[in-house]
Tab-separated table of C-alpha atoms in Angstrom:
chain	number	residue	atom	x	y	z
A	703	MET	CA	0.991	2.065	47.681
A	704	THR	CA	4.339	0.351	48.089
A	705	GLU	CA	6.399	-0.885	45.133
A	706	ARG	CA	5.884	-4.458	46.332
A	707	ALA	CA	2.109	-4.084	46.508
A	708	SER	CA	2.028	-2.574	43.020
A	709	SER	CA	4.037	-5.467	41.546
A	710	GLU	CA	1.721	-7.991	43.189
A	711	GLU	CA	-1.338	-6.325	41.628
A	712	THR	CA	0.142	-6.204	38.098
A	713	PRO	CA	0.786	-9.691	36.726
A	714	HIS	CA	4.202	-10.156	35.178
A	715	PHE	CA	2.757	-11.070	31.790
A	716	HIS	CA	0.989	-7.735	31.241
A	717	GLY	CA	4.181	-6.129	29.950
A	718	HIS	CA	4.670	-9.099	27.647
A	719	ARG	CA	1.182	-8.616	26.227
A	720	ASP	CA	1.861	-4.960	25.462
A	721	ARG	CA	5.174	-5.775	23.797
A	722	LEU	CA	3.641	-8.535	21.688
A	723	ARG	CA	0.806	-6.285	20.554
A	724	ALA	CA	3.341	-3.594	19.637
A	725	ARG	CA	5.362	-6.086	17.565
A	726	PHE	CA	2.215	-7.117	15.730
A	727	ARG	CA	1.276	-3.493	15.008
A	728	ASP	CA	4.768	-2.458	13.926
A	729	ALA	CA	6.058	-5.527	12.085
A	730	GLY	CA	2.935	-7.498	11.187
A	731	ALA	CA	1.929	-11.106	11.664
A	732	ASP	CA	4.884	-12.492	9.701
A	733	ALA	CA	7.217	-11.266	12.439
A	734	LEU	CA	5.534	-13.495	15.015
A	735	ALA	CA	5.905	-17.211	15.615
A	736	ASP	CA	2.746	-19.303	15.447
A	737	TYR	CA	2.489	-19.557	19.231
A	738	GLU	CA	2.843	-15.774	19.567
A	739	LEU	CA	0.051	-15.138	17.080
A	740	LEU	CA	-2.044	-17.597	19.051
A	741	GLU	CA	-1.232	-15.713	22.257
A	742	LEU	CA	-2.729	-12.577	20.726
A	743	VAL	CA	-5.924	-14.484	20.030
A	744	LEU	CA	-6.042	-15.833	23.578
A	745	PHE	CA	-5.435	-12.484	25.284
A	746	ARG	CA	-9.061	-11.359	25.136
A	747	ALA	CA	-10.589	-14.696	26.060
A	748	ILE	CA	-8.189	-15.296	28.979
A	749	PRO	CA	-7.439	-11.854	30.449
A	750	ARG	CA	-6.024	-12.844	33.842
A	751	ARG	CA	-3.603	-15.643	33.046
A	752	ASP	CA	-0.270	-16.099	31.290
A	753	VAL	CA	-1.380	-17.635	27.985
A	754	LYS	CA	2.064	-18.380	26.543
A	755	PRO	CA	2.159	-21.922	28.035
A	756	ILE	CA	-1.348	-22.575	26.711
A	757	ALA	CA	-0.437	-21.333	23.223
A	758	LYS	CA	2.700	-23.475	23.171
A	759	ASP	CA	0.749	-26.524	24.345
A	760	LEU	CA	-1.743	-26.053	21.504
A	761	ILE	CA	0.991	-25.684	18.882
A	762	ARG	CA	2.853	-28.684	20.291
A	763	ARG	CA	-0.265	-30.829	20.111
A	764	PHE	CA	-1.718	-29.758	16.768
A	765	GLY	CA	1.336	-28.570	14.857
A	766	SER	CA	0.703	-25.011	13.650
A	767	PHE	CA	-1.538	-21.965	14.033
A	768	ALA	CA	-3.740	-23.148	11.148
A	769	GLU	CA	-4.025	-26.638	12.580
A	770	VAL	CA	-5.074	-25.272	15.971
A	771	LEU	CA	-7.904	-23.314	14.343
A	772	SER	CA	-8.975	-26.387	12.367
A	773	ALA	CA	-8.790	-28.830	15.266
A	774	PRO	CA	-12.042	-30.458	16.444
A	775	GLU	CA	-13.713	-28.601	19.296
A	776	ARG	CA	-13.627	-31.720	21.453
A	777	LEU	CA	-9.838	-31.970	21.197
A	778	LEU	CA	-9.304	-28.260	21.765
A	779	ALA	CA	-11.328	-28.472	24.975
A	780	GLU	CA	-9.032	-31.221	26.260
A	781	THR	CA	-6.168	-28.711	26.536
A	782	GLU	CA	-5.682	-27.316	30.042
A	783	GLY	CA	-6.859	-23.725	30.244
A	784	ILE	CA	-9.140	-23.940	27.201
A	785	GLY	CA	-12.805	-23.426	28.039
A	786	PRO	CA	-15.913	-23.081	25.863
A	787	GLY	CA	-15.311	-19.368	25.317
A	788	VAL	CA	-11.815	-19.924	23.946
A	789	VAL	CA	-13.011	-22.716	21.668
A	790	THR	CA	-15.713	-20.394	20.304
A	791	ASP	CA	-13.144	-17.643	19.656
A	792	LEU	CA	-10.845	-20.032	17.789
A	793	LYS	CA	-13.691	-21.349	15.662
A	794	LEU	CA	-14.851	-17.797	14.956
A	795	ILE	CA	-11.426	-16.954	13.549
A	796	GLU	CA	-11.458	-20.139	11.475
A	797	ALA	CA	-14.868	-19.177	10.064
A	798	ALA	CA	-13.652	-15.647	9.336
A	799	ALA	CA	-10.636	-16.989	7.451
A	800	ARG	CA	-12.867	-19.201	5.310
A	801	ARG	CA	-15.286	-16.359	4.619
A	802	LEU	CA	-12.393	-14.066	3.675
A	803	THR	CA	-10.807	-16.497	1.227
A	804	ARG	CA	-14.180	-17.431	-0.238
A	805	GLY	CA	-14.893	-13.748	-0.808
A	806	ALA	CA	-11.791	-13.550	-2.990
A	807	VAL	CA	-13.334	-16.197	-5.261
A	808	ALA	CA	-16.966	-15.063	-5.356
A	809	GLY	CA	-18.076	-12.985	-8.331
A	810	ARG	CA	-14.994	-13.731	-10.405
A	811	SER	CA	-14.077	-16.325	-12.976
A	812	VAL	CA	-12.287	-18.988	-10.981
A	813	LEU	CA	-10.023	-19.705	-13.939
A	814	ASP	CA	-8.762	-16.119	-13.747
A	815	SER	CA	-8.273	-16.248	-9.970
A	816	TRP	CA	-6.762	-19.692	-9.531
A	817	THR	CA	-4.462	-18.680	-6.683
A	818	ALA	CA	-7.478	-17.435	-4.724
A	819	VAL	CA	-9.249	-20.740	-5.395
A	820	LEU	CA	-6.279	-22.696	-4.058
A	821	ASP	CA	-6.042	-20.427	-1.004
A	822	TYR	CA	-9.716	-20.987	-0.289
A	823	CYS	CA	-9.486	-24.761	-0.693
A	824	ARG	CA	-6.473	-24.978	1.603
A	825	THR	CA	-8.088	-22.741	4.231
A	826	ALA	CA	-11.308	-24.738	4.144
A	827	MET	CA	-9.876	-28.253	4.162
A	828	ALA	CA	-6.114	-28.712	4.340
A	829	PHE	CA	-5.919	-29.201	8.095
A	830	ALA	CA	-9.112	-31.168	8.689
A	831	PRO	CA	-8.492	-34.400	10.651
A	832	LYS	CA	-10.739	-36.462	8.343
A	833	GLU	CA	-11.250	-36.565	4.608
A	834	HIS	CA	-13.829	-34.157	3.194
A	835	PHE	CA	-15.000	-34.083	-0.403
A	836	ARG	CA	-16.502	-30.883	-1.766
A	837	VAL	CA	-17.528	-29.575	-5.158
A	838	LEU	CA	-17.332	-26.044	-6.522
A	839	PHE	CA	-20.209	-25.594	-8.984
A	840	LEU	CA	-19.651	-22.986	-11.711
A	841	ASP	CA	-21.850	-21.193	-14.226
A	842	LYS	CA	-21.061	-20.691	-17.918
A	843	ARG	CA	-18.775	-17.752	-17.039
A	844	ASN	CA	-16.921	-20.005	-14.573
A	845	GLN	CA	-18.196	-18.001	-11.634
A	846	LEU	CA	-19.069	-19.782	-8.408
A	847	ILE	CA	-22.713	-20.831	-8.086
A	848	ALA	CA	-22.319	-23.002	-4.998
A	849	ASP	CA	-19.663	-24.603	-2.857
A	850	GLU	CA	-20.966	-27.744	-1.213
A	851	GLU	CA	-19.433	-30.408	0.951
A	852	GLN	CA	-20.677	-33.680	-0.482
A	853	GLN	CA	-19.187	-36.230	1.885
A	854	ARG	CA	-17.113	-36.673	5.037
A	855	GLY	CA	-15.147	-39.826	5.604
A	856	THR	CA	-12.368	-41.280	7.723
A	857	VAL	CA	-8.724	-40.329	8.026
A	858	ASP	CA	-7.917	-41.971	4.693
A	859	HIS	CA	-11.148	-42.461	2.753
A	860	THR	CA	-14.268	-40.595	1.697
A	861	PRO	CA	-17.065	-42.349	-0.190
A	862	VAL	CA	-17.861	-40.413	-3.374
A	863	TYR	CA	-20.784	-41.178	-5.649
A	864	PRO	CA	-20.073	-39.813	-9.145
A	865	ARG	CA	-23.700	-39.895	-10.276
A	866	GLU	CA	-24.766	-37.863	-7.242
A	867	VAL	CA	-22.124	-35.231	-8.034
A	868	VAL	CA	-23.384	-34.884	-11.598
A	869	LYS	CA	-27.020	-34.952	-10.488
A	870	ARG	CA	-26.375	-32.027	-8.165
A	871	ALA	CA	-24.616	-30.120	-10.951
A	872	LEU	CA	-27.699	-30.550	-13.134
A	873	GLU	CA	-29.971	-29.374	-10.310
A	874	LEU	CA	-27.910	-26.195	-10.011
A	875	SER	CA	-27.675	-25.726	-13.805
A	876	ALA	CA	-23.913	-25.736	-13.440
A	877	SER	CA	-21.785	-25.695	-16.580
A	878	ALA	CA	-18.633	-26.876	-14.840
A	879	VAL	CA	-17.324	-28.224	-11.553
A	880	ILE	CA	-14.088	-28.340	-9.616
A	881	LEU	CA	-13.643	-31.325	-7.327
A	882	VAL	CA	-11.754	-30.819	-4.073
A	883	HIS	CA	-10.773	-33.101	-1.233
A	884	ASN	CA	-8.126	-33.259	1.449
A	885	HIS	CA	-5.570	-35.798	2.594
A	886	PRO	CA	-5.263	-35.654	6.408
A	887	SER	CA	-1.869	-37.380	6.110
A	888	GLY	CA	-0.589	-34.080	4.740
A	889	ASP	CA	0.654	-35.571	1.459
A	890	PRO	CA	-1.552	-34.371	-1.426
A	891	THR	CA	-0.313	-36.987	-3.901
A	892	PRO	CA	-3.374	-38.481	-5.646
A	893	SER	CA	-4.091	-42.126	-4.982
A	894	ALA	CA	-5.241	-44.662	-7.572
A	895	ALA	CA	-8.742	-44.395	-6.077
A	896	ASP	CA	-8.662	-40.583	-6.454
A	897	ILE	CA	-7.753	-40.913	-10.129
A	898	ARG	CA	-10.356	-43.583	-10.806
A	899	MET	CA	-13.130	-41.579	-9.134
A	900	THR	CA	-12.192	-38.440	-11.078
A	901	ARG	CA	-12.330	-40.261	-14.389
A	902	GLU	CA	-15.725	-41.747	-13.511
A	903	ILE	CA	-17.140	-38.278	-12.853
A	904	VAL	CA	-15.642	-36.955	-16.106
A	905	ASP	CA	-17.121	-39.865	-18.064
A	906	ILE	CA	-20.607	-39.167	-16.671
A	907	ALA	CA	-20.452	-35.350	-16.774
A	908	THR	CA	-18.961	-34.749	-20.207
A	909	PRO	CA	-21.849	-36.175	-22.323
A	910	LEU	CA	-24.220	-33.933	-20.325
A	911	GLY	CA	-22.261	-30.795	-21.161
A	912	ILE	CA	-20.689	-30.396	-17.718
A	913	ALA	CA	-16.952	-29.741	-17.690
A	914	VAL	CA	-14.733	-31.019	-14.899
A	915	HIS	CA	-12.047	-28.351	-14.742
A	916	ASP	CA	-9.874	-30.004	-12.126
A	917	HIS	CA	-9.638	-32.183	-9.075
A	918	ILE	CA	-7.599	-30.473	-6.376
A	919	ILE	CA	-6.187	-32.387	-3.431
A	920	VAL	CA	-5.004	-30.324	-0.468
A	921	GLY	CA	-2.926	-31.201	2.576
A	922	ARG	CA	-0.580	-29.644	5.089
A	923	LYS	CA	2.337	-30.142	2.677
A	924	GLY	CA	0.689	-28.332	-0.224
A	925	HIS	CA	-1.708	-29.243	-2.995
A	926	ALA	CA	-1.922	-31.368	-6.125
A	927	SER	CA	-3.885	-30.626	-9.274
A	928	LEU	CA	-4.833	-33.672	-11.315
A	929	ARG	CA	-5.102	-31.466	-14.391
A	930	GLY	CA	-1.693	-29.980	-13.680
A	931	LEU	CA	-0.255	-33.469	-13.321
A	932	GLY	CA	-1.671	-34.429	-16.713
A	933	ILE	CA	-3.915	-37.099	-15.213
A	934	MET	CA	-7.143	-35.658	-16.649
């Protein structure tokens, strides 16, 4: 086999793949840019194509590695080179990340593992393109009974029904709840409507013996705790 024939059979990006894998093994994920980490994900799903342009296109469109994983399947599929198999792989990793962070919360008092709670909330919701409102229902030891998404809304509003939140807490025999929702704008600053809704839930829940520990708002730029801000 001639040198020319050998080079034609081995795509130029194969050496790049090996080097990138070696960097990941030796230095860890923090040593890689978002698009490089995404390349590693794409390697298995797209074995016979240079995936660097695809990874960069995804980061350019959605903003970050986390935002690519959280992007709607329909929008991911609009990217050139992304087929159903790739979309499934990306969503599998997103699901794994949620399951991993939720596992850090399960079986422990959430008040003693607050950082894990915040990590879970951000993983589950911070990069969603529309507002989601969820409730963490806790038992008397402040351990997680259930984590339920109550409502999905638009890019800047989610309808929340305080009596339905409290009704569900009673159905689950929950002693406390943590309210969580996201701001797709990225800014987690609570709005007047967020504050008003929180106070309505507190007013209904408290006489029934249900504590509202906090209302956490997450976004790409961080999180806000209404309790930490002294609002509740």
